Every structure is written in structure tokens, then in C-alpha cells.
Short mmCIF file of C-alpha atoms in Angstrom, two decimals:
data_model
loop_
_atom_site.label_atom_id
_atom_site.label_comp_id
_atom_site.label_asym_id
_atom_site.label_seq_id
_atom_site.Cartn_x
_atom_site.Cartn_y
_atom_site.Cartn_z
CA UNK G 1 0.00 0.00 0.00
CA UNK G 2 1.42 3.50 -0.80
CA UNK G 3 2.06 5.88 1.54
CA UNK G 4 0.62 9.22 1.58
CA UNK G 5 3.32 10.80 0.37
CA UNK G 6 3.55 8.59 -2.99
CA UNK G 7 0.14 10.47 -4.05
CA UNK G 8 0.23 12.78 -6.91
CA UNK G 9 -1.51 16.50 -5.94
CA UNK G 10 -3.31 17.27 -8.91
CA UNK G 11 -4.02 21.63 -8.30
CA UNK G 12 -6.34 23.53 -9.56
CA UNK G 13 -7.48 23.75 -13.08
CA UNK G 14 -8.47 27.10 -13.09
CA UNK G 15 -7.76 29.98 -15.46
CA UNK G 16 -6.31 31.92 -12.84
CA UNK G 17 -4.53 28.77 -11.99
CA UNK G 18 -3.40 28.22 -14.80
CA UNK G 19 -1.70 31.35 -15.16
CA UNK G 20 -0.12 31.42 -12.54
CA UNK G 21 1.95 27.90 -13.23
CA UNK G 22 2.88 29.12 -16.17
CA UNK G 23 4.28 32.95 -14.47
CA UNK G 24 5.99 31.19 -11.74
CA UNK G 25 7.71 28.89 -14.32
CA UNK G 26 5.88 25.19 -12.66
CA UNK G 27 4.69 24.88 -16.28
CA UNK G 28 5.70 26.09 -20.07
CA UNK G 29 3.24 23.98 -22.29
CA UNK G 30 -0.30 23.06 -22.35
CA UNK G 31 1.02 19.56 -22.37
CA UNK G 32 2.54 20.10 -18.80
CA UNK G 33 -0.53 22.14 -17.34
CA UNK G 34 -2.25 19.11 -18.00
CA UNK G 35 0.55 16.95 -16.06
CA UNK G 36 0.55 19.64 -13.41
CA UNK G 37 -3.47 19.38 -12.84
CA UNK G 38 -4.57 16.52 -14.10
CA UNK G 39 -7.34 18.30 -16.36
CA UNK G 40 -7.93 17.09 -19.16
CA UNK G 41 -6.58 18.24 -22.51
CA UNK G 42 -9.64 19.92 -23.78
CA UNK G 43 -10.18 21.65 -20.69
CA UNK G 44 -6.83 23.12 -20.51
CA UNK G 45 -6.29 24.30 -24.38
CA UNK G 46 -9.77 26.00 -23.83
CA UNK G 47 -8.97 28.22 -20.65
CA UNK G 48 -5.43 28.64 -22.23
CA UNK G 49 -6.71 29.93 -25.35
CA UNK G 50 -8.58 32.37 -22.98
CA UNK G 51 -5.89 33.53 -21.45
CA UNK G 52 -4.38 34.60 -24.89
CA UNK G 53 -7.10 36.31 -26.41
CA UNK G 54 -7.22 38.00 -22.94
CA UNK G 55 -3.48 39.19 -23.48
CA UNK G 56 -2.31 37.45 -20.40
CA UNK G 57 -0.79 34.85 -22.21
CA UNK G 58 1.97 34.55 -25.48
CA UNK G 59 3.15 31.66 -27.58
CA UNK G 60 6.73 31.95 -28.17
CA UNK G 61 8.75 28.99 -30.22
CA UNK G 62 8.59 25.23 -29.17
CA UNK G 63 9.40 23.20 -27.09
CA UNK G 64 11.71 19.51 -27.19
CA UNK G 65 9.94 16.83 -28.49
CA UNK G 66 9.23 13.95 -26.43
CA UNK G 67 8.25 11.54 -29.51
CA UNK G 68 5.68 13.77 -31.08
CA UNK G 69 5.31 17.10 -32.42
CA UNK G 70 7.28 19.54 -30.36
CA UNK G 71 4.71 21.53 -28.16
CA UNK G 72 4.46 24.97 -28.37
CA UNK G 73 5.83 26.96 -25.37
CA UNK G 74 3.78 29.64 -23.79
CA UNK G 75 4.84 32.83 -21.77
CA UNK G 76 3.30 35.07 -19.46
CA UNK G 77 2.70 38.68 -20.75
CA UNK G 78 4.11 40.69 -18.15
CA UNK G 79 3.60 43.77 -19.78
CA UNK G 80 -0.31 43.00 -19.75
CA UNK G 81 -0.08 45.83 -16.56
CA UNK G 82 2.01 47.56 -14.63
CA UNK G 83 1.43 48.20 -10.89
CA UNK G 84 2.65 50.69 -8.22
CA UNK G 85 4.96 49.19 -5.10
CA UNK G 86 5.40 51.54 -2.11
CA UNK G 87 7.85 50.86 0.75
CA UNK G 88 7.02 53.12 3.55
CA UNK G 89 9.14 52.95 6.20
CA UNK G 90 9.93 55.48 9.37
CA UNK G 91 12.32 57.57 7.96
CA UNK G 92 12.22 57.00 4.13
CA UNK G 93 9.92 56.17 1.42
CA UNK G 94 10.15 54.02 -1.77
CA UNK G 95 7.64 54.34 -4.74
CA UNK G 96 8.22 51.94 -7.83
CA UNK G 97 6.61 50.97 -11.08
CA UNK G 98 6.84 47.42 -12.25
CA UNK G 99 5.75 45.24 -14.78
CA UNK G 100 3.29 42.16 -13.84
CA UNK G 101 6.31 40.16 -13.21
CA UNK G 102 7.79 42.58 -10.86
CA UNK G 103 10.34 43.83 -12.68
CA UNK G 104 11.40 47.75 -11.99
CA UNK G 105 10.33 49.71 -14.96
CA UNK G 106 11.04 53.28 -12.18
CA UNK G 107 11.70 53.92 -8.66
CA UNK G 108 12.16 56.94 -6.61
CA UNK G 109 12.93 57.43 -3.08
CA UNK G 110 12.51 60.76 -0.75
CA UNK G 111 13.41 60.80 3.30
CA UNK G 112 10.32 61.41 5.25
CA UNK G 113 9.17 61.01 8.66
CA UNK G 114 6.38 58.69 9.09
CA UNK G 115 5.14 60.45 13.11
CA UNK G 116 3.78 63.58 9.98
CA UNK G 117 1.12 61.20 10.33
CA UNK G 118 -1.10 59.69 7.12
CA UNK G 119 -1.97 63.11 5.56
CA UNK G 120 1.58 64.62 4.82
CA UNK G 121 3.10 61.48 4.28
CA UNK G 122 0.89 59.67 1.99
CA UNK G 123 0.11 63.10 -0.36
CA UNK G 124 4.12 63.02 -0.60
CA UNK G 125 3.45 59.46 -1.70
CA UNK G 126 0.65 60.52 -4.31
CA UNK G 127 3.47 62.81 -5.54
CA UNK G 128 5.90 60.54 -5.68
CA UNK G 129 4.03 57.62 -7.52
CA UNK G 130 3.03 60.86 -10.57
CA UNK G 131 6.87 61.35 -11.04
CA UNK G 132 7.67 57.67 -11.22
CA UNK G 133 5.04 56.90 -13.42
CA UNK G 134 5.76 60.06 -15.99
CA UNK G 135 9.42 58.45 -15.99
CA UNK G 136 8.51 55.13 -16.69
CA UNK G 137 6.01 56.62 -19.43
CA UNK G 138 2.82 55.40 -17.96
CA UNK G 139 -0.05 57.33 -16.26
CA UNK G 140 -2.71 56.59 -13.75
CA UNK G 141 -4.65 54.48 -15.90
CA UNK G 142 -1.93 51.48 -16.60
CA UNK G 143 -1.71 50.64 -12.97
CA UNK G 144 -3.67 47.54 -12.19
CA UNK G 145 -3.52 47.35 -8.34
CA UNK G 146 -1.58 48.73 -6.09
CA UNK G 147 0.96 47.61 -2.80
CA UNK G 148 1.84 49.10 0.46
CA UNK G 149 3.82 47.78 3.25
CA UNK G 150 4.35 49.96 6.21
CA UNK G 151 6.13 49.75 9.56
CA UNK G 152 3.36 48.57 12.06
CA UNK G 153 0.72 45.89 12.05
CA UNK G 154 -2.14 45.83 10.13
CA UNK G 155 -5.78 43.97 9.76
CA UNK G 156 -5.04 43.23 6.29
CA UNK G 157 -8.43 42.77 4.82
CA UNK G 158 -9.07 46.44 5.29
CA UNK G 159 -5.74 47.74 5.33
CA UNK G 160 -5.44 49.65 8.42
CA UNK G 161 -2.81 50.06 11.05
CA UNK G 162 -3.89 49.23 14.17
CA UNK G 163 -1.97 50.52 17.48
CA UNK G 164 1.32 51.19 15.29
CA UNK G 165 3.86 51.96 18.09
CA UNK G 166 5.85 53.71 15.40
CA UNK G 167 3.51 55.42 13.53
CA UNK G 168 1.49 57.77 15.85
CA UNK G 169 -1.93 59.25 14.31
CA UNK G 170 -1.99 56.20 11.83
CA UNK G 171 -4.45 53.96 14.01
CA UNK G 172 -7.44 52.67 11.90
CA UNK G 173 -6.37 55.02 8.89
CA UNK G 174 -7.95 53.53 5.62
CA UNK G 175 -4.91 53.71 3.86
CA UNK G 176 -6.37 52.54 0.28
CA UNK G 177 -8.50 55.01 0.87
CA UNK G 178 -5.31 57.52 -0.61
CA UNK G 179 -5.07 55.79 -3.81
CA UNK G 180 -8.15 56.64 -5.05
CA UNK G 181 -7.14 58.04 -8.27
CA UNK G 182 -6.26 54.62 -9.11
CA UNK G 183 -9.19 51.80 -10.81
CA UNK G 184 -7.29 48.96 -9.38
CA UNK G 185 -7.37 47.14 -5.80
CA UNK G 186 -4.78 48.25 -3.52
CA UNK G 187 -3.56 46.10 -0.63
CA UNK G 188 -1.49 47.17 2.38
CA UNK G 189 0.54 45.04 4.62
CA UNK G 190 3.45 45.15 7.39
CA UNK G 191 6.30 46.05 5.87
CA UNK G 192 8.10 42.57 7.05
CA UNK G 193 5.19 40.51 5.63
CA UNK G 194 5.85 42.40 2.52
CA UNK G 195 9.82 42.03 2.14
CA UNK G 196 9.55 38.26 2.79
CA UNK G 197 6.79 37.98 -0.06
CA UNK G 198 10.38 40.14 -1.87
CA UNK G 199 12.36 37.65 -0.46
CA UNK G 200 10.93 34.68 -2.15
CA UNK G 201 10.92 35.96 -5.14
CA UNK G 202 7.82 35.90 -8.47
CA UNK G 203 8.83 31.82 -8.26
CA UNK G 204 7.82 31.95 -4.40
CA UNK G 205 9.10 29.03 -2.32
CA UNK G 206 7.77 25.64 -0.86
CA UNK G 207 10.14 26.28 2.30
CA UNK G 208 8.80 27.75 5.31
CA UNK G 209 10.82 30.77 6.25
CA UNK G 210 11.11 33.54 8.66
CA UNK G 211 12.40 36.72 7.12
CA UNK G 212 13.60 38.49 10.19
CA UNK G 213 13.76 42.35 10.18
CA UNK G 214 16.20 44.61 12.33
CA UNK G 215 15.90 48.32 12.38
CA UNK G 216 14.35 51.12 14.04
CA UNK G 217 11.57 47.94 15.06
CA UNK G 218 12.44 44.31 14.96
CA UNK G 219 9.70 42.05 13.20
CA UNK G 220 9.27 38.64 11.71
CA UNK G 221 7.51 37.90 8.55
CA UNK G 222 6.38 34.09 8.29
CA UNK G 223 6.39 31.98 5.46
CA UNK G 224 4.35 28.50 5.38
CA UNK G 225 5.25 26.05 2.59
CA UNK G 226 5.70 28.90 0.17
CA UNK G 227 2.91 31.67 1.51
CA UNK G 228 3.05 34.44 4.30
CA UNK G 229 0.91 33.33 7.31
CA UNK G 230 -0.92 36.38 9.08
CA UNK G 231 -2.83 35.04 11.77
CA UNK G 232 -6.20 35.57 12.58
CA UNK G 233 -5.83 39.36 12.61
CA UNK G 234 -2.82 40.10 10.52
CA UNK G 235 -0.64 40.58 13.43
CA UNK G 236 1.15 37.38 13.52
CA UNK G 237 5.42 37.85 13.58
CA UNK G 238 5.38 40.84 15.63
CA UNK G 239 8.01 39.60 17.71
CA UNK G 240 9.82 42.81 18.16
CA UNK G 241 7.65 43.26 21.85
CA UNK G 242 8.43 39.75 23.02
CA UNK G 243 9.84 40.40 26.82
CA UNK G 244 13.42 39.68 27.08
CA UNK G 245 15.28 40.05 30.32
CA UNK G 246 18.35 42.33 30.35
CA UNK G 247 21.44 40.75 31.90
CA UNK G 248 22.24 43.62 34.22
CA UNK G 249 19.15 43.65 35.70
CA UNK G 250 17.81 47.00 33.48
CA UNK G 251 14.09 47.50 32.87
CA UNK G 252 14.01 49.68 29.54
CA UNK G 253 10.58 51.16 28.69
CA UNK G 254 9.55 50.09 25.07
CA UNK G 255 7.52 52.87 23.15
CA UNK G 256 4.42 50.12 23.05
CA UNK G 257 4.55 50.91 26.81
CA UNK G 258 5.45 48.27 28.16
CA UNK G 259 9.32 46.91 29.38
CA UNK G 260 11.89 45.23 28.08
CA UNK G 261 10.32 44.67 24.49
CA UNK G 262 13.64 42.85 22.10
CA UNK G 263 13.43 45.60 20.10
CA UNK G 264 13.61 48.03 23.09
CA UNK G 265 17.05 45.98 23.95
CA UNK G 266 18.33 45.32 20.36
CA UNK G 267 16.45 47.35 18.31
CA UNK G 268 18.35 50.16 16.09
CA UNK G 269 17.28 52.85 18.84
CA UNK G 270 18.51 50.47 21.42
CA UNK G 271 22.08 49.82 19.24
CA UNK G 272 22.56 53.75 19.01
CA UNK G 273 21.59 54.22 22.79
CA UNK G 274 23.98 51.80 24.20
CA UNK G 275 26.90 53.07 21.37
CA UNK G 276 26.52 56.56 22.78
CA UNK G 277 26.58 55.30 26.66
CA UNK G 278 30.04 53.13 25.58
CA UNK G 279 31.32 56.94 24.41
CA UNK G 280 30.89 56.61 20.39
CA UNK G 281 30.52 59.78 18.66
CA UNK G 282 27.95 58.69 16.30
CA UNK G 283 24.50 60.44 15.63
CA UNK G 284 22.87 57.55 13.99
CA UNK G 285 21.90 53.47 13.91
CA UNK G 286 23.84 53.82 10.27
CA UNK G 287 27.11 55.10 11.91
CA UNK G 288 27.19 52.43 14.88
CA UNK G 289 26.51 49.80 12.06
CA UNK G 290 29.46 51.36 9.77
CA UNK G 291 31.79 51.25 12.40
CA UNK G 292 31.34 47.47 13.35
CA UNK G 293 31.96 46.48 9.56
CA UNK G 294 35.04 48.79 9.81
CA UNK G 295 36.15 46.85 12.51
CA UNK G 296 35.44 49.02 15.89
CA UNK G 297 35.46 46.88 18.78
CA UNK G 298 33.12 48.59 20.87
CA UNK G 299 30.44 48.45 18.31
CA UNK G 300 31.05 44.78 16.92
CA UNK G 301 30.82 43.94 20.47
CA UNK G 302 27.00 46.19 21.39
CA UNK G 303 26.16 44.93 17.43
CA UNK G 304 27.20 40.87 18.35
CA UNK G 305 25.25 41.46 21.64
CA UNK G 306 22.31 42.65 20.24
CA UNK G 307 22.70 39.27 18.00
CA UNK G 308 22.80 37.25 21.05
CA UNK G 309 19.61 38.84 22.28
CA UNK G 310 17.75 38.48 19.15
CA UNK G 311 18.43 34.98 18.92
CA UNK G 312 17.44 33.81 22.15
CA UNK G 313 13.59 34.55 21.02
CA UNK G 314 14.62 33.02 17.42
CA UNK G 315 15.62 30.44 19.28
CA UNK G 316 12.28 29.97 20.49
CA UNK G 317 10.71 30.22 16.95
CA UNK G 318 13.03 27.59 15.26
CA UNK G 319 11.47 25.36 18.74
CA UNK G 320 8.15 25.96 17.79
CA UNK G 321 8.13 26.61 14.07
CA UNK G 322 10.91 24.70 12.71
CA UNK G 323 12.05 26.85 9.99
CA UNK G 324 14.17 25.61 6.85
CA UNK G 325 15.48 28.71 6.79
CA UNK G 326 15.93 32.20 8.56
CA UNK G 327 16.88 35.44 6.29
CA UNK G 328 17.98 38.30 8.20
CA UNK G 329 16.94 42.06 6.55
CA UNK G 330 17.07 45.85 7.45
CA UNK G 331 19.33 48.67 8.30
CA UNK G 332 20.83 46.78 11.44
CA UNK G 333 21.27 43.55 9.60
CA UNK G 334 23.69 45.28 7.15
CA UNK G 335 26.33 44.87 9.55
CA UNK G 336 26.91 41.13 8.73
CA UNK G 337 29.03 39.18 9.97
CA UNK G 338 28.78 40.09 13.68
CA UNK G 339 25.18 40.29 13.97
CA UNK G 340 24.86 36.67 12.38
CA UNK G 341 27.43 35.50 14.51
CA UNK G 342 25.33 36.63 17.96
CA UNK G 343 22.07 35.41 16.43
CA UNK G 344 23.71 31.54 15.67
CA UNK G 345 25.60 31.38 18.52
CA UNK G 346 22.42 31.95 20.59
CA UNK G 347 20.20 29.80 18.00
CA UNK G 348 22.20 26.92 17.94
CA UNK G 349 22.85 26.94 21.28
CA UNK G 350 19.32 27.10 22.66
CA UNK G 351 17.52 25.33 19.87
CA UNK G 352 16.51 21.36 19.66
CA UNK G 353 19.68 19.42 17.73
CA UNK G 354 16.37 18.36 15.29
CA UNK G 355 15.03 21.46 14.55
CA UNK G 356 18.29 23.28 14.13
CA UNK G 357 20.14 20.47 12.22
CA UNK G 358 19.66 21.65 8.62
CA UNK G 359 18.90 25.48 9.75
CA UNK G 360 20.41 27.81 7.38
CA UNK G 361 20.50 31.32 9.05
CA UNK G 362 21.41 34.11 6.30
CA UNK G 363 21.53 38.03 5.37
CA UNK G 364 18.86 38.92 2.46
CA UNK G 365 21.08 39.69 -0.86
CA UNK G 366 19.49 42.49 -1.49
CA UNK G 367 17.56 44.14 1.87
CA UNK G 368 17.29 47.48 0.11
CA UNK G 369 14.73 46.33 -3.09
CA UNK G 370 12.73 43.49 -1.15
CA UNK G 371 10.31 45.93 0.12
CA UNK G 372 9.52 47.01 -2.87
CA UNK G 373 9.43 43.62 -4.99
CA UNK G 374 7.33 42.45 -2.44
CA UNK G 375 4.85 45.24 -2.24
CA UNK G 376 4.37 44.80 -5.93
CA UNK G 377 4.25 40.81 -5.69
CA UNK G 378 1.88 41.30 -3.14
CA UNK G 379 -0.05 43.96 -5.25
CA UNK G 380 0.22 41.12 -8.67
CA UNK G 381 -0.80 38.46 -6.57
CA UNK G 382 -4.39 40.09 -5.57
CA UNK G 383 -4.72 41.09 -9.20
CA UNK G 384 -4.08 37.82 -10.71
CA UNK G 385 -6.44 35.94 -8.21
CA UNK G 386 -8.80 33.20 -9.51
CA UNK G 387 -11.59 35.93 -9.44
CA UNK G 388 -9.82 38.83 -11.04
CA UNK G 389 -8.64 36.32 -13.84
CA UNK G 390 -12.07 35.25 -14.24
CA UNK G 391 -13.62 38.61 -14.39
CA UNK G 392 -10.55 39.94 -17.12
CA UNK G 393 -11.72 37.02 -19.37
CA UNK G 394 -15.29 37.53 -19.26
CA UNK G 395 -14.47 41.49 -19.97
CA UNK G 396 -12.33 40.24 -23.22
CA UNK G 397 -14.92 37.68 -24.31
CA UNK G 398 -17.50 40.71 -24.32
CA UNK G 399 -14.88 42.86 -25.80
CA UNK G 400 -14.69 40.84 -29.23
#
């Protein structure tokens, strides 16, 4: 008798399905959709012939032969749309335009401050996404949906922020509720849910992963077999207000309120805190993280201590969660080496031999553009849902 695992998992033969196999490169034929679902052949050339009269799909050239005639390869039209990615964060914003396959077609970045609160900052955001859209040649009506992340939980099926400790006069703002000059849907997220969507990438993942952000706030963004998990509420991986004791005793008031939060200890406020107290002349989280990759020994020590503090809780998560992987991101993760070397000496110290044996614990490759490619991954994803699909083909059917 087979085992459960011998079982072949036909998925979905939807059109929206359908396309998205063939965008996320699972299938390049109509002779492998119908491997991939199990449909039959009929079924799939039909939909798939949808999908091309609908502009969402291309033919392009042929495929190897297996014995018969060579099939013809499809390809997803990415330049179908185009849709706006914003990366809010507490000091900075980034606006880009990108194709449907997330590719960068513009970007622009301006500093802000995000305590303005939601009417200066997101009109500067309005502004922004005009300019980046004149350079990339498009206007208002191109963009088919549109993504946010931004630094504080949110109840992502309405996107508001709710109790952001970081972004005062922002509780319960309707933030799609600013992109109204836009047709499409626009969905809004915490900024570390969205850089882990960035971090897996348009193929995605069947790994579970914890993208693990360190700046001004620490936060976790969890990925199960391949999708972000939010919780019942959205406000799951917020594990920047987990208590943590301080070795000397301290109790250090976090600005949720309450004590001894880990990213009141080993936060990028609490890094640039301590670095002044040791005597560093430095004005900012950057400097204290410059200095460690330059080799200063007081801040590779503060920078490998906050590691060590961060990975007792992550320690805690690989316990519980069992990870594949863990990808570190964010201003204070820049500083490499040291911080990594804290965080696995506390991991691998605390966590079960099991769940840490294969445990790969890494910096993102590039921490300054997964906000964005996630925001508009995020955006693509709600565009190119089963419904939407299904609506953009009945729309082109009535078109012709």
C-alpha cells in the first residue's frame, strides 16, 4: 500500500490557476498544465486559449519533443499591466513601477518622517508615484492594483494600522482610501510581511521561512510552505515586543509601553543608545553599524550582543516553528558578519539538535529592493487571483 506521500496532488485547473503555473515557471506547455493538474486536454487548451485572447498569455517557439510534435511553449505577458509598489518605512519612502512580473520599470525614493502622520506622508506618496510613473512613461490608468507595506501591524483585509507603536496618528487610517485616483485594488501590509513575499521571489518558495527584520523595530515575517501566514488578525510575527530580560538587571521602557520589548534591547534605537553610553561619537543606527563592519570593537561587540539577544527569542521560533530557513533584513542587519554570529551562537545553542540540524540562518542579498518587490508581488498576486482572472476574461470575451 502506498504511503501518503507517494500520491500525486493534482491543483487547480483554473484559469487563474493556470496562469499562474505558467508565471511562476511550474509549467511552459499546455502539455505540462495538464501533467501539473490533471485536467484534461480539452479543458486546458480552452482556458489557455482564454488567457491569450485575454493578453495574459503569449506563444513563443517550441518546445523539445518527447516523440511527437514539439509543443508549443507559452509565456506570461508581463507587460499585460504595470502596478505601483510603495515601501514606507519610518524615515524614508520608496515608490516603484513594475511590470506584472515585478520587474522595476522606475523607482524613486525621498526621506520622510512617518510620526507627519497619514496626511503629509501619503500626499508626498501621491506625488511621488506621478513622477515615477511620468518616468517610466505610464499614467494613472496602466496601474492595475496597487501595494503598500508599512512599519506597524495591520488587519489586512481592510488595510489599516492598528496601534502602530511607530507610527502615531496612523491607528485605523484607511490607507487605500489615498489611492483613489487609481481603478485597481490596492492592498497594504506590514512592511516585514511584505519584504519576505520580496524575499521569495515571483517563483515563491515551498520552504517555510522567517524573514527576520532589524531596524528602528524588529519584526518577523512568516512563510508557510511557500505563503506568508498572518494570523487571525494580521498581526502574527510581531516579535519585536516579546519580553526579554536584560542581563544587568535593566528594565528599559519600550515605546508600546510596556518593558523590556527585544526591540527596546536590540532594536536600532537600542544599538545607538547603548553606542553613545560606551562613548561613540555617532548620531545615527547607520554610523554604529558602519563602524562594526570597519572593525570598531566597541560596536562589533554592542552589534554581536544585540545578536545574542535576538536569537534567544529566534531560538524559540526555530522550537516551535521549525524553519528551513531564517533570512535576516534591514538597516541593522547590514552589519553582517557580527550580527549573524550573535544570532547563531544563541540559535544553535538554545535550539533542539532536530530542529536546528539543517537550519540555514542568512543576510537577504538584497535588503534594500525586497520591500519594494514584495509590495508589488503582493499587489500582482491580488490582481491575478482566480476571481480577477475570471472577471478579465469575461471582460475580453464581451470585448470581441
Amino acid at each position: 500500500m502506498a504511503c501518503h506521500h507517494d500520491r500525486v496532488a493534482h491543483s487547480s485547473a483554473s484559469a487563474g490557476a493556470l496562469l499562474h503555473h505558467v508565471r511562476t515557471g511550474r509549467a511552459r506547455s499546455r502539455a505540462e498544465l495538464v501533467a501539473l493538474t490533471g485536467a484534461a486536454r480539452n479543458t486546458v487548451s480552452a482556458r489557455v486559449d482564454q488567457l491569450i485572447a485575454a493578453g495574459l498569455l503569449e506563444e513563443g517557439g517550441r518546445g523539445w519533443s518527447t516523440g511527437g510534435r514539439p509543443p508549443t511553449l507559452l509565456r506570461f505577458n508581463s507587460a499585460a499591466g504595470c502596478v505601483l509598489a510603495v515601501d514606507l518605512g519610518v524615515t524614508s519612502v520608496d515608490v516603484a513601477v513594475t511590470d506584472l512580473s515585478a520587474q522595476v520599470l522606475a523607482t524613486i525614493g525621498h526621506p520622510i518622517d512617518i510620526a507627519d502622520g497619514p496626511g503629509p506622508v501619503l500626499a508626498e506618496v501621491d506625488r511621488l508615484a506621478q513622477e515615477v510613473l511620468a518616468e517610466a512613461g505610464l499614467t494613472p490608468a496602466d496601474v492595475c492594483a496597487v501595494g503598500v507595506g508599512v512599519p506597524g501591524p495591520v488587519e489586512f483585509s481592510t488595510g489599516r494600522p492598528s496601534h502602530p507603536p511607530i507610527m502615531p496618528g496612523w491607528h485605523d487610517f484607511p490607507i487605500p482610501s489615498a489611492f483613489g485616483r487609481y481603478d485597481g485594488p490596492v492592498f497594504v501590509d506590514n512592511d516585514v510581511n511584505v519584504m519576505a513575499l520580496g524575499e521569495m521571489g515571483v517563483a515563491g518558495s515551498v520552504q517555510d521561512v522567517l524573514v527576520v527584520k532589524v531596524g528602528t523595530g524588529i519584526g518577523c515575517g512568516i512563510i508557510v510552505d511557500g505563503d506568508v501566514y498572518r494570523g487571525a488578525q494580521g498581526s502574527a510575527g510581531d516579535i519585536g515586543h516579546i519580553h526579554v530580560p536584560c542581563a544587568d538587571g535593566r528594565e528599559v521602557v519600550c515605546r508600546c509601553g510596556q518593558v523590556n520589548c527585544l526591540e527596546a534591547i536590540a532594536g536600532g534605537g537600542a544599538l545607538l543608545r547603548d553606542a553613545r553610553a560606551a562613548g561613540l561619537p555617532v548620531a545615527t543606527t547607520r554610523e554604529v553599524v558602519e563602524r562594526a563592519a570597519q572593525g570598531d570593537g566597541v560596536a562589533l561587540e554592542l552589534v554581536r550582543h544585540a545578536g545574542r539577544t535576538i536569537g534567544t527569542v529566534l531560538a524559540a521560533l526555530v522550537n516551535f516553528f521549525n524553519p528551513h530557513r531564517i533570512v535576516m533584513t534591514g538597516g541593522v542587519a547590514r552589519a553582517g558578519v557580527p550580527l549573524l554570529a550573535g544570532i547563531r551562537e544563541s540559535v544553535y545553542a538554545r535550539s533542539m539538535p532536530l530542529a536546528a540540524r539543517a537550519l540555514e540562518i542568512t543576510v537577504s542579498d538584497a535588503p534594500d529592493l525586497s520591500g519594494r518587490v514584495g509590495a508589488a508581488l503582493m499587489a500582482i498576486e491580488g490582481y491575478l487571483d482566480d476571481d480577477s482572472v475570471s472577471e478579465a476574461l469575461t471582460r475580453a470575451t464581451l470585448a470581441r
